[in-house]
XYZ file of C-alpha atoms in Angstrom:
218
model
C 0.000 0.000 0.000
C 2.906 2.368 0.683
C 4.325 1.597 -2.754
C 0.943 2.214 -4.383
C 0.653 5.530 -2.529
C 4.043 6.645 -3.833
C 3.054 5.592 -7.355
C -0.168 7.588 -7.067
C 1.814 10.632 -5.964
C 4.135 10.257 -8.945
C 7.230 9.625 -6.841
C 9.767 7.781 -9.000
C 13.098 9.177 -7.828
C 15.259 7.927 -6.206
C 14.682 4.288 -7.087
C 11.706 2.841 -5.173
C 12.263 -0.696 -3.885
C 9.543 -2.685 -2.144
C 10.936 -4.458 0.914
C 9.761 -5.428 4.406
C 10.438 -4.467 7.999
C 13.609 -6.317 9.122
C 11.827 -7.428 12.299
C 10.139 -10.190 10.253
C 13.418 -12.138 10.266
C 14.069 -11.847 13.998
C 14.005 -15.262 15.699
C 12.002 -15.897 18.854
C 13.822 -15.535 22.158
C 15.366 -18.686 23.608
C 12.858 -20.880 25.443
C 14.758 -20.470 28.707
C 14.572 -16.680 28.387
C 10.810 -16.717 27.817
C 10.323 -19.255 30.613
C 12.215 -16.984 32.986
C 10.193 -13.936 31.965
C 6.898 -15.729 32.514
C 7.968 -17.324 35.793
C 9.216 -13.998 37.157
C 5.707 -12.615 36.628
C 4.098 -15.638 38.310
C 2.949 -17.320 35.090
C 3.226 -20.973 34.155
C 5.467 -21.174 31.054
C 3.171 -23.890 29.698
C -0.048 -21.981 30.362
C -2.619 -20.866 27.813
C -2.582 -17.126 27.217
C -4.090 -14.455 25.003
C -1.900 -11.402 24.532
C -3.186 -7.825 24.333
C -0.943 -5.029 23.078
C -2.800 -1.745 23.363
C -1.895 1.903 23.071
C -3.554 5.186 23.983
C -5.158 6.875 21.003
C -8.042 9.304 20.526
C -11.181 7.249 21.146
C -9.383 4.448 23.015
C -10.744 5.341 26.440
C -14.325 4.886 25.245
C -13.420 1.492 23.754
C -11.493 0.201 26.783
C -14.567 -1.619 28.223
C -14.878 -3.526 24.930
C -11.331 -4.833 25.263
C -12.118 -5.781 28.873
C -15.212 -7.735 27.834
C -13.252 -9.493 25.101
C -10.492 -10.454 27.530
C -13.032 -11.834 30.005
C -14.750 -13.680 27.146
C -11.507 -15.345 26.028
C -10.889 -16.534 29.572
C -14.424 -17.761 30.232
C -14.918 -19.527 26.890
C -11.424 -20.795 26.056
C -9.498 -20.660 29.313
C -7.053 -18.174 27.795
C -5.539 -15.974 30.497
C -5.208 -12.353 29.351
C -1.648 -11.038 29.334
C -0.862 -7.401 28.524
C 2.339 -6.992 26.518
C 3.461 -3.356 26.275
C 5.650 -2.493 23.302
C 6.239 1.055 24.525
C 5.768 0.741 28.301
C 5.607 4.494 28.943
C 2.391 4.677 26.896
C 1.033 1.139 26.685
C 1.056 0.328 30.404
C -1.550 2.993 31.126
C -3.793 1.670 28.350
C -3.485 -1.859 29.719
C -4.370 -0.761 33.241
C -7.387 1.134 31.986
C -8.712 -2.062 30.391
C -7.770 -4.271 33.334
C -9.768 -2.047 35.696
C -13.001 -3.269 34.063
C -12.074 -6.966 33.937
C -13.099 -9.881 36.142
C -10.726 -12.506 34.707
C -7.249 -13.060 36.156
C -4.704 -11.170 34.105
C -1.056 -10.170 34.005
C 1.044 -7.258 32.811
C 4.489 -8.289 31.598
C 7.454 -5.918 31.534
C 8.623 -7.395 28.234
C 7.233 -9.118 25.149
C 6.644 -12.867 25.108
C 4.311 -13.114 22.140
C 5.715 -16.478 21.044
C 3.903 -18.124 24.006
C 0.546 -16.549 23.286
C -2.163 -18.689 21.701
C -3.756 -15.550 20.198
C -2.631 -11.925 20.092
C -4.963 -8.914 19.922
C -2.958 -5.841 19.031
C -3.076 -2.193 18.101
C 0.723 -2.123 17.787
C 2.273 -3.024 14.430
C 5.411 -4.600 15.845
C 3.472 -6.840 18.201
C 1.650 -8.124 15.105
C 4.944 -8.544 13.235
C 6.623 -10.426 16.099
C 3.581 -12.637 16.627
C 3.087 -13.357 12.926
C 6.707 -14.469 12.726
C 5.949 -17.158 15.314
C 2.712 -18.317 13.626
C 0.463 -16.883 16.339
C -3.139 -16.156 15.245
C -3.723 -12.413 15.081
C -6.534 -9.936 15.699
C -5.734 -6.364 14.720
C -7.397 -3.193 15.962
C -6.687 -0.476 13.420
C -5.814 3.051 14.507
C -3.580 3.651 11.479
C -3.697 2.168 7.930
C -0.322 0.505 8.488
C -2.074 -2.074 10.691
C -4.654 -3.131 8.106
C -2.077 -2.896 5.315
C 0.290 -5.275 7.081
C -2.416 -7.800 7.942
C -3.886 -7.688 4.440
C -0.456 -8.191 2.879
C 0.141 -11.388 4.877
C -3.357 -12.678 4.161
C -4.823 -12.076 7.627
C -8.389 -10.785 7.646
C -9.207 -10.461 11.355
C -9.087 -6.741 11.991
C -11.425 -3.824 12.547
C -11.121 -0.071 12.928
C -10.848 1.228 16.485
C -13.754 3.625 15.930
C -15.969 0.767 14.732
C -15.004 -1.684 17.494
C -17.903 -3.538 19.158
C -17.980 -6.338 21.754
C -19.677 -8.647 19.269
C -17.172 -7.924 16.531
C -14.087 -8.322 18.707
C -15.244 -11.563 20.311
C -16.145 -12.959 16.872
C -12.598 -12.184 15.714
C -11.233 -13.939 18.799
C -13.399 -16.993 17.994
C -11.975 -17.067 14.473
C -8.407 -16.621 15.722
C -8.779 -19.467 18.236
C -9.975 -21.698 15.397
C -6.656 -21.011 13.633
C -4.468 -22.169 16.534
C -2.119 -24.831 15.190
C -2.760 -24.053 11.524
C 0.911 -23.253 10.935
C 0.670 -23.584 7.152
C -1.923 -20.820 6.920
C -0.349 -18.629 9.589
C 3.158 -18.854 8.115
C 2.396 -18.487 4.407
C 2.146 -14.710 4.310
C 5.101 -14.195 6.641
C 7.282 -16.439 4.492
C 6.482 -14.162 1.555
C 7.455 -11.141 3.662
C 10.745 -12.761 4.619
C 11.552 -13.329 0.977
C 10.820 -9.675 0.227
C 12.929 -8.566 3.221
C 16.040 -9.957 1.506
C 15.936 -6.859 -0.667
C 17.101 -4.802 2.338
C 20.379 -6.685 2.462
C 20.694 -6.989 -1.305
C 20.164 -3.246 -1.723
C 22.610 -2.435 1.074
C 25.157 -4.678 -0.620
C 24.633 -2.912 -3.930
C 25.059 0.494 -2.308
C 28.293 -0.701 -0.714
C 29.523 -2.188 -3.988
C 29.395 -5.760 -2.708
C 28.390 -7.439 -5.938
C 27.268 -11.024 -5.482
C 27.684 -10.790 -1.683
C 25.197 -10.417 1.123
C 25.614 -7.375 3.354
C 25.683 -8.571 6.964
C-alpha cells in the first residue's frame, strides 16, 4: 500500500524498492529466556494465554470496556488468560491498566514481550503483530492507522477492525476465528514467508550500495 501511494503521488526518484520491515526475520527468544520472563511474573510457562498489546489513542478510552469484555470472554470460553504486553511501556502500560480495571478474569502485565507463548494476540501495535506473525500466532488487529490493516492484508490475515468501529460482538467474533486457527501453521506462516523473501531486498540493496556485488551485506 505504501508503494501504491508513492506511485499515485508520482514519486519515482530515487529508485523505489519494495521491501519489508527487518523485524520479520528476527528469531524468537530462547525458550529459557521466555520461561524466565513468565515465571518472574508468576505465570506458568506452559499456560494458555491471550496477549493484548494496546496503546492510547483518541477514542481508546471509550473502547477500553470492549477490550475488557473481550479479555473476560476469552478466559471464560477458552481458558485463555489475558496477558498485557506493552511495546512502549511508557504509553502502553496505562492503556493496559485502563482495560484491566473493568475486567473480572485473572490477568497479568508483563514488563517485556513474550508473544511467542501466546495462543492468540490482539494488538493495536504493528510490531506486536509482526513479532507474533513471525511465530505463527493467530492475530486480531485493531486499526488506529492504515499501516495495521495494510500489514495484515499483505500477509493474508483478515481479522481486523477499525478502532472507531469496534464492538464487543465484533471483537469476540474475531477472537473466535483466531482461536480456530491455533495450530494451523501452514496458513499462519504463508504470508510471513512471503514477507521474509521480500525482506532480503534490504540486504541486497545495502550490498549494492556498498559495492558488494554477489555478496550479502551482513
